[in-house]
Tab-separated table of C-alpha atoms in Angstrom:
chain	number	residue	atom	x	y	z
N	1	MET	CA	92.616	57.913	112.165
N	2	ASN	CA	95.592	60.222	112.669
N	3	LYS	CA	95.330	63.945	112.000
N	4	SER	CA	97.448	64.026	108.822
N	5	VAL	CA	95.381	61.266	107.192
N	6	TYR	CA	92.170	63.035	108.225
N	7	ARG	CA	93.324	66.283	106.654
N	8	SER	CA	94.314	64.578	103.408
N	9	LEU	CA	90.965	62.821	103.118
N	10	PHE	CA	89.100	66.011	103.954
N	11	LYS	CA	90.882	67.971	101.241
N	12	LEU	CA	90.456	65.194	98.676
N	13	VAL	CA	86.725	64.889	99.296
N	14	ALA	CA	86.198	68.655	99.500
N	15	PHE	CA	87.998	69.464	96.285
N	16	SER	CA	86.449	66.557	94.383
N	17	CYS	CA	83.094	68.055	95.271
N	18	LEU	CA	83.926	71.095	93.156
N	19	SER	CA	82.860	69.238	90.022
N	20	ILE	CA	79.438	68.799	91.591
N	21	MET	CA	79.379	72.462	92.643
N	22	VAL	CA	79.789	73.511	89.011
N	23	VAL	CA	76.223	72.422	88.264
N	24	SER	CA	74.677	74.462	91.072
N	25	VAL	CA	77.018	77.438	91.192
N	26	TYR	CA	77.438	78.265	87.508
N	27	GLY	CA	74.044	79.884	87.914
N	28	GLN	CA	75.928	82.663	89.731
N	29	LYS	CA	77.029	84.500	86.621
N	30	LEU	CA	79.698	87.123	86.659
N	31	PRO	CA	78.517	90.642	85.779
N	32	LYS	CA	78.836	92.063	82.286
N	33	LYS	CA	82.110	93.816	81.533
N	34	GLY	CA	80.558	97.256	81.723
N	35	GLN	CA	78.839	96.511	84.996
N	36	LEU	CA	82.025	95.183	86.575
N	37	LEU	CA	83.969	98.216	85.402
N	38	GLU	CA	81.414	100.472	87.035
N	39	GLN	CA	81.861	98.560	90.296
N	40	LEU	CA	85.605	99.209	90.144
N	41	ARG	CA	85.131	102.868	89.272
N	42	LEU	CA	82.653	103.319	92.103
N	43	ALA	CA	85.059	101.964	94.706
N	44	ASN	CA	88.023	103.836	93.314
N	45	ASN	CA	86.236	107.171	92.926
N	46	TYR	CA	85.134	106.996	96.553
N	47	PHE	CA	88.779	106.869	97.593
N	48	MET	CA	90.156	109.445	95.130
N	49	GLU	CA	87.503	111.930	96.158
N	50	LYS	CA	88.237	111.332	99.829
N	51	TRP	CA	92.009	111.738	99.342
N	52	PRO	CA	92.500	114.332	96.570
N	53	ASP	CA	95.963	115.208	97.907
N	54	ALA	CA	98.106	112.131	97.262
N	55	GLY	CA	100.817	113.434	99.543
N	56	LYS	CA	98.671	114.088	102.608
N	57	THR	CA	99.985	112.171	105.606
N	58	ILE	CA	97.879	109.406	107.109
N	59	ILE	CA	96.812	109.972	110.696
N	60	THR	CA	95.377	107.134	112.784
N	61	ASN	CA	96.966	106.418	116.162
N	62	LYS	CA	99.951	108.378	114.818
N	63	GLU	CA	101.003	110.269	111.723
N	64	ARG	CA	102.520	108.322	108.846
N	65	PRO	CA	103.805	109.233	105.371
N	66	ALA	CA	101.369	108.476	102.568
N	67	ASN	CA	103.707	106.118	100.730
N	68	ILE	CA	103.678	103.373	103.395
N	69	TRP	CA	102.650	99.848	102.375
N	70	THR	CA	98.925	100.336	102.911
N	71	ARG	CA	98.760	103.146	100.381
N	72	ALA	CA	101.271	101.422	98.085
N	73	VAL	CA	98.953	98.397	97.759
N	74	TYR	CA	96.159	100.745	96.727
N	75	TYR	CA	98.330	102.124	93.920
N	76	GLU	CA	99.121	98.579	92.773
N	77	GLY	CA	95.376	98.189	92.305
N	78	LEU	CA	95.041	101.582	90.628
N	79	MET	CA	97.762	100.776	88.123
N	80	ALA	CA	96.048	97.471	87.393
N	81	LEU	CA	92.762	99.324	86.829
N	82	TYR	CA	94.569	101.678	84.454
N	83	THR	CA	95.442	98.727	82.203
N	84	ILE	CA	91.746	98.143	81.451
N	85	ASP	CA	90.395	101.686	81.979
N	86	LYS	CA	92.668	104.302	80.446
N	87	ASP	CA	91.476	107.216	82.546
N	88	LYS	CA	94.198	109.883	82.639
N	89	ARG	CA	93.136	110.756	86.187
N	90	TYR	CA	94.603	107.455	87.393
N	91	HIS	CA	97.976	108.121	85.838
N	92	ASP	CA	98.003	111.685	87.140
N	93	TYR	CA	96.977	110.610	90.642
N	94	ALA	CA	99.736	108.015	90.816
N	95	THR	CA	102.261	110.493	89.422
N	96	GLN	CA	101.263	113.077	91.995
N	97	TRP	CA	101.805	110.443	94.693
N	98	GLY	CA	105.298	109.646	93.472
N	99	GLU	CA	106.292	113.284	93.050
N	100	LYS	CA	105.129	114.256	96.539
N	101	HIS	CA	107.312	111.506	97.979
N	102	GLN	CA	110.297	112.311	95.765
N	103	TRP	CA	109.982	108.831	94.207
N	104	ALA	CA	111.650	107.446	97.321
N	105	PRO	CA	110.923	104.487	99.602
N	106	ALA	CA	108.901	105.279	102.707
N	107	ARG	CA	110.727	106.600	105.744
N	108	ASP	CA	114.311	105.749	104.756
N	109	LEU	CA	116.190	105.867	101.444
N	110	PHE	CA	118.256	102.826	102.401
N	111	THR	CA	115.545	100.784	104.103
N	112	ARG	CA	115.584	96.998	103.855
N	113	ASN	CA	112.050	96.834	105.242
N	114	ALA	CA	109.703	95.448	102.597
N	115	ASP	CA	106.795	97.564	103.807
N	116	ASN	CA	108.768	100.714	103.064
N	117	GLN	CA	109.812	99.457	99.624
N	118	CYS	CA	106.341	98.509	98.395
N	119	CYS	CA	105.741	101.916	96.791
N	120	GLY	CA	108.520	101.062	94.328
N	121	GLN	CA	106.177	98.744	92.403
N	122	THR	CA	104.151	101.708	91.200
N	123	TYR	CA	107.212	103.898	90.659
N	124	ILE	CA	108.586	101.301	88.262
N	125	ASP	CA	105.242	100.912	86.484
N	126	LEU	CA	105.120	104.652	85.935
N	127	TYR	CA	108.747	104.708	84.759
N	128	ARG	CA	107.823	102.154	82.120
N	129	LEU	CA	105.104	104.489	80.876
N	130	ASP	CA	106.923	107.810	81.182
N	131	LYS	CA	110.620	106.897	80.873
N	132	ASN	CA	111.524	109.553	83.458
N	133	PRO	CA	114.772	108.411	85.167
N	134	ILE	CA	113.870	110.112	88.484
N	135	GLN	CA	110.982	107.675	88.887
N	136	LEU	CA	113.388	104.729	88.926
N	137	LYS	CA	116.502	106.136	90.569
N	138	ALA	CA	115.835	105.863	94.309
N	139	ILE	CA	114.079	102.511	94.359
N	140	LYS	CA	116.734	100.981	92.105
N	141	GLU	CA	119.521	102.232	94.370
N	142	ASN	CA	117.638	100.855	97.368
N	143	ILE	CA	117.220	97.395	95.895
N	144	ASP	CA	120.749	97.399	94.463
N	145	ALA	CA	122.060	97.733	98.022
N	146	MET	CA	120.206	94.564	98.943
N	147	VAL	CA	121.390	92.746	95.837
N	148	ASN	CA	124.972	93.642	96.642
N	149	SER	CA	124.780	92.272	100.192
N	150	ASP	CA	124.825	88.696	101.474
N	151	LYS	CA	121.887	89.166	103.836
N	152	VAL	CA	118.819	87.091	102.897
N	153	ASP	CA	116.640	87.050	106.043
N	154	ASP	CA	114.819	90.369	105.512
N	155	TRP	CA	111.436	88.847	104.674
N	156	ASN	CA	110.749	87.396	108.099
N	157	TRP	CA	106.955	87.742	107.783
N	158	ILE	CA	104.997	86.579	104.771
N	159	ASP	CA	103.362	89.943	103.995
N	160	ALA	CA	106.858	91.079	103.006
N	161	ILE	CA	106.841	88.707	100.049
N	162	GLN	CA	104.155	90.766	98.335
N	163	MET	CA	105.491	94.119	99.446
N	164	SER	CA	108.984	93.623	97.993
N	165	MET	CA	109.291	90.574	95.783
N	166	PRO	CA	107.557	92.059	92.689
N	167	ILE	CA	109.993	94.981	92.780
N	168	PHE	CA	112.893	92.618	92.133
N	169	VAL	CA	111.240	91.030	89.141
N	170	LYS	CA	110.203	94.399	87.735
N	171	LEU	CA	113.748	95.731	88.047
N	172	GLY	CA	115.168	92.573	86.502
N	173	VAL	CA	112.855	92.843	83.497
N	174	THR	CA	113.270	96.622	83.174
N	175	SER	CA	117.076	96.465	83.468
N	176	ASN	CA	117.425	93.151	81.630
N	177	ASP	CA	119.566	91.923	84.500
N	178	THR	CA	119.051	88.510	86.124
N	179	LYS	CA	120.876	89.466	89.315
N	180	TYR	CA	117.573	90.791	90.628
N	181	PHE	CA	115.896	87.433	89.950
N	182	ASP	CA	118.701	85.610	91.742
N	183	LYS	CA	118.512	87.762	94.853
N	184	MET	CA	114.737	87.561	94.849
N	185	TYR	CA	114.906	83.782	94.986
N	186	ALA	CA	117.481	83.813	97.784
N	187	LEU	CA	115.173	85.984	99.895
N	188	TYR	CA	112.079	83.957	99.027
N	189	SER	CA	113.795	80.638	99.650
N	190	HIS	CA	114.988	81.718	103.095
N	191	THR	CA	111.452	82.740	104.112
N	192	LYS	CA	109.961	79.565	102.697
N	193	ASN	CA	112.545	77.040	103.916
N	194	GLN	CA	114.457	78.490	106.873
N	195	GLN	CA	112.719	81.424	108.559
N	196	GLY	CA	111.391	80.568	112.010
N	197	GLY	CA	113.475	77.400	112.218
N	198	LYS	CA	111.967	75.301	109.424
N	199	GLY	CA	110.527	77.886	107.095
N	200	LEU	CA	107.137	79.596	107.035
N	201	TYR	CA	105.646	77.348	104.333
N	202	ASN	CA	103.900	74.151	105.415
N	203	ARG	CA	104.351	71.698	102.552
N	204	GLN	CA	101.686	69.427	104.030
N	205	ASP	CA	98.879	71.960	104.055
N	206	LYS	CA	100.255	74.098	101.180
N	207	LEU	CA	99.744	77.243	103.248
N	208	TRP	CA	101.976	79.698	105.114
N	209	TRP	CA	102.366	80.643	108.745
N	210	ARG	CA	102.422	84.414	109.043
N	211	ASP	CA	105.750	84.555	110.945
N	212	LYS	CA	107.769	82.587	113.475
N	213	ASP	CA	105.225	83.319	116.211
N	214	PHE	CA	102.713	81.031	114.477
N	215	VAL	CA	104.929	78.103	113.627
N	216	PRO	CA	103.879	74.996	115.634
N	217	PRO	CA	103.476	74.323	118.486
N	218	TYR	CA	101.262	77.417	118.141
N	219	LYS	CA	97.673	76.315	117.503
N	220	GLU	CA	94.287	77.835	116.850
N	221	PRO	CA	91.494	77.249	119.392
N	222	ASN	CA	90.326	74.184	117.441
N	223	GLY	CA	93.820	72.651	117.498
N	224	GLU	CA	94.656	73.446	113.870
N	225	ASP	CA	97.599	75.456	112.587
N	226	CYS	CA	97.048	79.214	112.264
N	227	TYR	CA	96.859	80.258	108.634
N	228	TRP	CA	95.845	83.881	108.391
N	229	SER	CA	93.748	84.618	105.324
N	230	ARG	CA	95.227	87.937	104.245
N	231	GLY	CA	98.773	86.785	104.962
N	232	ASN	CA	98.315	83.864	102.583
N	233	GLY	CA	96.626	86.271	100.189
N	234	TRP	CA	99.768	88.388	100.107
N	235	VAL	CA	101.798	85.344	99.043
N	236	VAL	CA	99.283	84.511	96.308
N	237	ALA	CA	99.459	88.078	95.030
N	238	ALA	CA	103.257	88.104	95.101
N	239	LEU	CA	103.483	84.873	93.106
N	240	VAL	CA	101.007	86.191	90.561
N	241	ARG	CA	102.902	89.454	90.124
N	242	VAL	CA	106.230	87.634	89.809
N	243	LEU	CA	105.019	84.996	87.372
N	244	ASP	CA	103.326	87.655	85.279
N	245	GLU	CA	106.730	89.073	84.397
N	246	LEU	CA	109.432	86.534	85.173
N	247	PRO	CA	110.815	84.769	82.078
N	248	ALA	CA	109.817	81.121	82.009
N	249	SER	CA	113.513	80.320	81.446
N	250	ASP	CA	114.371	81.420	84.990
N	251	PRO	CA	115.601	78.393	86.969
N	252	HIS	CA	113.054	78.994	89.723
N	253	TYR	CA	110.031	79.788	87.574
N	254	GLN	CA	108.557	76.302	87.936
N	255	GLU	CA	108.925	76.375	91.720
N	256	TYR	CA	107.024	79.642	91.968
N	257	LEU	CA	104.365	78.270	89.643
N	258	GLN	CA	103.983	75.059	91.628
N	259	ASP	CA	103.773	76.979	94.882
N	260	LEU	CA	100.974	79.123	93.469
N	261	LYS	CA	99.031	76.166	92.076
N	262	ASP	CA	99.431	74.230	95.324
N	263	MET	CA	98.159	77.195	97.339
N	264	LEU	CA	95.149	77.710	95.101
N	265	GLY	CA	94.327	74.021	95.396
N	266	ALA	CA	94.515	74.222	99.197
N	267	LEU	CA	92.397	77.378	99.320
N	268	ALA	CA	89.619	76.185	97.017
N	269	PRO	CA	87.822	73.857	99.483
N	270	LEU	CA	88.153	76.430	102.282
N	271	GLN	CA	85.813	78.945	100.652
N	272	ARG	CA	82.688	79.706	102.689
N	273	LYS	CA	79.247	79.003	101.216
N	274	ASP	CA	78.664	82.744	100.919
N	275	GLY	CA	81.745	83.180	98.708
N	276	PHE	CA	84.101	84.713	101.278
N	277	TRP	CA	86.971	83.119	103.174
N	278	ASN	CA	87.316	83.288	106.954
N	279	ALA	CA	90.152	85.278	108.494
N	280	SER	CA	91.425	81.993	109.987
N	281	LEU	CA	91.583	79.519	107.139
N	282	HIS	CA	91.598	76.313	109.224
N	283	ASP	CA	89.507	77.473	112.172
N	284	PRO	CA	86.152	79.047	111.253
N	285	THR	CA	85.347	79.360	114.969
N	286	ASN	CA	88.195	81.827	115.603
N	287	PHE	CA	86.709	85.166	114.524
N	288	GLY	CA	84.915	83.440	111.649
N	289	GLY	CA	82.887	85.509	109.235
N	290	LYS	CA	83.055	87.355	105.945
N	291	GLU	CA	86.434	88.981	105.254
N	292	ALA	CA	87.043	90.872	102.030
N	293	SER	CA	90.813	91.469	101.773
N	294	GLY	CA	91.875	87.821	101.858
N	295	THR	CA	88.920	86.947	99.632
N	296	ALA	CA	89.932	89.576	97.066
N	297	LEU	CA	93.527	88.388	96.974
N	298	PHE	CA	92.497	84.751	96.473
N	299	THR	CA	90.086	85.855	93.729
N	300	TYR	CA	92.933	87.770	92.083
N	301	GLY	CA	95.161	84.712	92.065
N	302	MET	CA	92.526	82.285	90.826
N	303	ALA	CA	91.236	84.594	88.076
N	304	TRP	CA	94.811	85.323	86.904
N	305	ALA	CA	95.641	81.610	86.834
N	306	MET	CA	92.554	80.902	84.745
N	307	ASN	CA	93.374	83.749	82.395
N	308	LYS	CA	96.824	82.245	81.867
N	309	GLY	CA	95.467	78.734	81.351
N	310	LEU	CA	97.317	77.401	84.392
N	311	VAL	CA	94.333	75.880	86.218
N	312	GLU	CA	91.092	74.195	85.148
N	313	LYS	CA	88.270	76.667	84.639
N	314	LYS	CA	85.787	73.899	85.406
N	315	ALA	CA	87.122	73.738	88.959
N	316	TYR	CA	87.891	77.396	89.650
N	317	MET	CA	85.233	79.379	87.751
N	318	PRO	CA	82.479	78.606	90.292
N	319	ILE	CA	84.781	79.724	93.112
N	320	VAL	CA	85.615	82.997	91.447
N	321	GLN	CA	81.995	83.610	90.524
N	322	LYS	CA	80.923	83.178	94.125
N	323	ALA	CA	83.809	85.245	95.443
N	324	TRP	CA	83.374	88.194	93.081
N	325	ASN	CA	79.626	88.296	93.586
N	326	ALA	CA	80.194	88.272	97.347
N	327	LEU	CA	82.698	91.138	97.120
N	328	SER	CA	80.680	93.265	94.722
N	329	LYS	CA	77.241	92.664	96.230
N	330	GLU	CA	77.987	92.310	99.954
N	331	SER	CA	81.215	94.235	100.553
N	332	LEU	CA	80.778	97.149	98.097
N	333	HIS	CA	78.471	99.899	99.394
N	334	GLU	CA	76.412	102.194	97.165
N	335	ASN	CA	78.850	105.049	97.808
N	336	GLY	CA	81.950	102.923	97.026
N	337	PHE	CA	82.976	102.134	100.606
N	338	LEU	CA	84.090	98.532	101.157
N	339	GLY	CA	82.770	96.614	104.149
N	340	TYR	CA	83.970	93.384	105.751
N	341	LEU	CA	87.586	94.525	105.592
N	342	GLN	CA	89.849	93.397	108.442
N	343	GLY	CA	92.070	96.146	109.779
N	344	THR	CA	95.854	95.940	109.926
N	345	GLY	CA	97.463	93.245	112.035
N	346	LYS	CA	98.906	89.745	111.721
N	347	GLU	CA	96.274	87.258	112.807
N	348	PRO	CA	92.514	86.583	112.881
N	349	LYS	CA	91.790	88.473	116.099
N	350	ASP	CA	93.281	91.784	114.902
N	351	GLY	CA	91.039	94.543	113.571
N	352	GLN	CA	87.897	92.880	114.883
N	353	PRO	CA	84.948	93.089	114.702
N	354	VAL	CA	84.756	92.910	110.886
N	355	THR	CA	81.267	93.808	109.669
N	356	TYR	CA	79.486	95.393	106.714
N	357	THR	CA	79.721	98.848	108.298
N	358	SER	CA	82.952	98.531	110.287
N	359	LYS	CA	85.686	100.894	109.123
N	360	PRO	CA	89.241	99.498	109.171
N	361	ASP	CA	92.089	101.652	110.448
N	362	PHE	CA	93.274	102.012	106.837
N	363	GLU	CA	90.858	101.888	103.896
N	364	ASP	CA	93.478	101.897	101.165
N	365	TYR	CA	94.997	98.415	100.987
N	366	GLY	CA	91.594	96.700	100.928
N	367	LEU	CA	90.624	98.787	97.929
N	368	GLY	CA	93.907	97.853	96.248
N	369	CYS	CA	93.106	94.178	96.714
N	370	PHE	CA	89.607	94.739	95.354
N	371	LEU	CA	90.922	96.492	92.252
N	372	LEU	CA	93.514	93.795	91.606
N	373	ALA	CA	90.838	91.093	91.809
N	374	GLY	CA	88.334	93.020	89.717
N	375	THR	CA	90.848	93.724	86.963
N	376	GLU	CA	91.593	90.015	86.544
N	377	VAL	CA	87.903	89.065	86.704
N	378	TYR	CA	87.269	91.702	83.991
N	379	ARG	CA	89.861	89.973	81.824
N	380	LEU	CA	88.243	86.636	82.571
N	381	ILE	CA	84.914	87.959	81.340
N	382	SER	CA	86.625	89.420	78.262
N	383	GLN	CA	87.785	85.952	77.239
């Protein structure tokens, strides 16, 4: 039997087993709304108390500004938490962060680097609440420069899709201008279909290679393609955040929706028995083990899709139950610290070892992923 046929049969059998899993796994109930909210508050308070100055630079192997992508992802999660927990401290903390960085992209006002633009997602969210033009000015000028150029190959690694793509949809909705949607698709399409020679999306496996370095002939130790968990999680999160705002009349809406549903279908049978996903999605022997950031992003996508009625709850509820219980019971410490978080990098071997007590080089983005997931699970419980 050739490899492609084997994969197809494996996925068919694995996913069909989900209906059987419902019987045994529905016993893993999600927490009550109040209990889940306390879990989110615990994790968030740990971080806010550790970093009271939102402008303090981040020092690891070198000093970095505090509005880089890692911190920006945290604020995405904080703003999501604010939608279900109207604590003024959250708004004030995010506002302090924006003010101390002059509401500008990280490092360079005219950057085209998605990592440096990611902070703009929160700036725009705050502008929608406060209607203060200074909150919008710099990020809009930055993205306008991209819209007004012909260049479309900026997102040459899949993390970039999450860091920048939602900014385009937010500006398009806020400004009521479809030019942002059009440019967003041009950038996304290049990454998906052309980057690295044939695009970074594998239509056969419904998953993404992280960048051109991992496009075949690159293989994992077991001979499979390398699909990095968190990298694919970034794409899931980006598609969720785009579809949450993009008008359904947009000519590319259905493509984004199909890509998300296809990814969720491919990820479902890859979940570990303990509720987590491995860092390497198709090779559990390559630094296999519990990993919270990819798990949180997949939970975010699946819970959101159920909340919107886009996927069958019968199939996905057991997966989300297992995943959230794993995150909240095994990753979340009593003091709010999150364990099993892989540090920064681009592939399974980076940031290892990943354990309950290991501390990643940056604590912020993992918390952001946790808050995004928890907010959607809270809404799922509310239904």
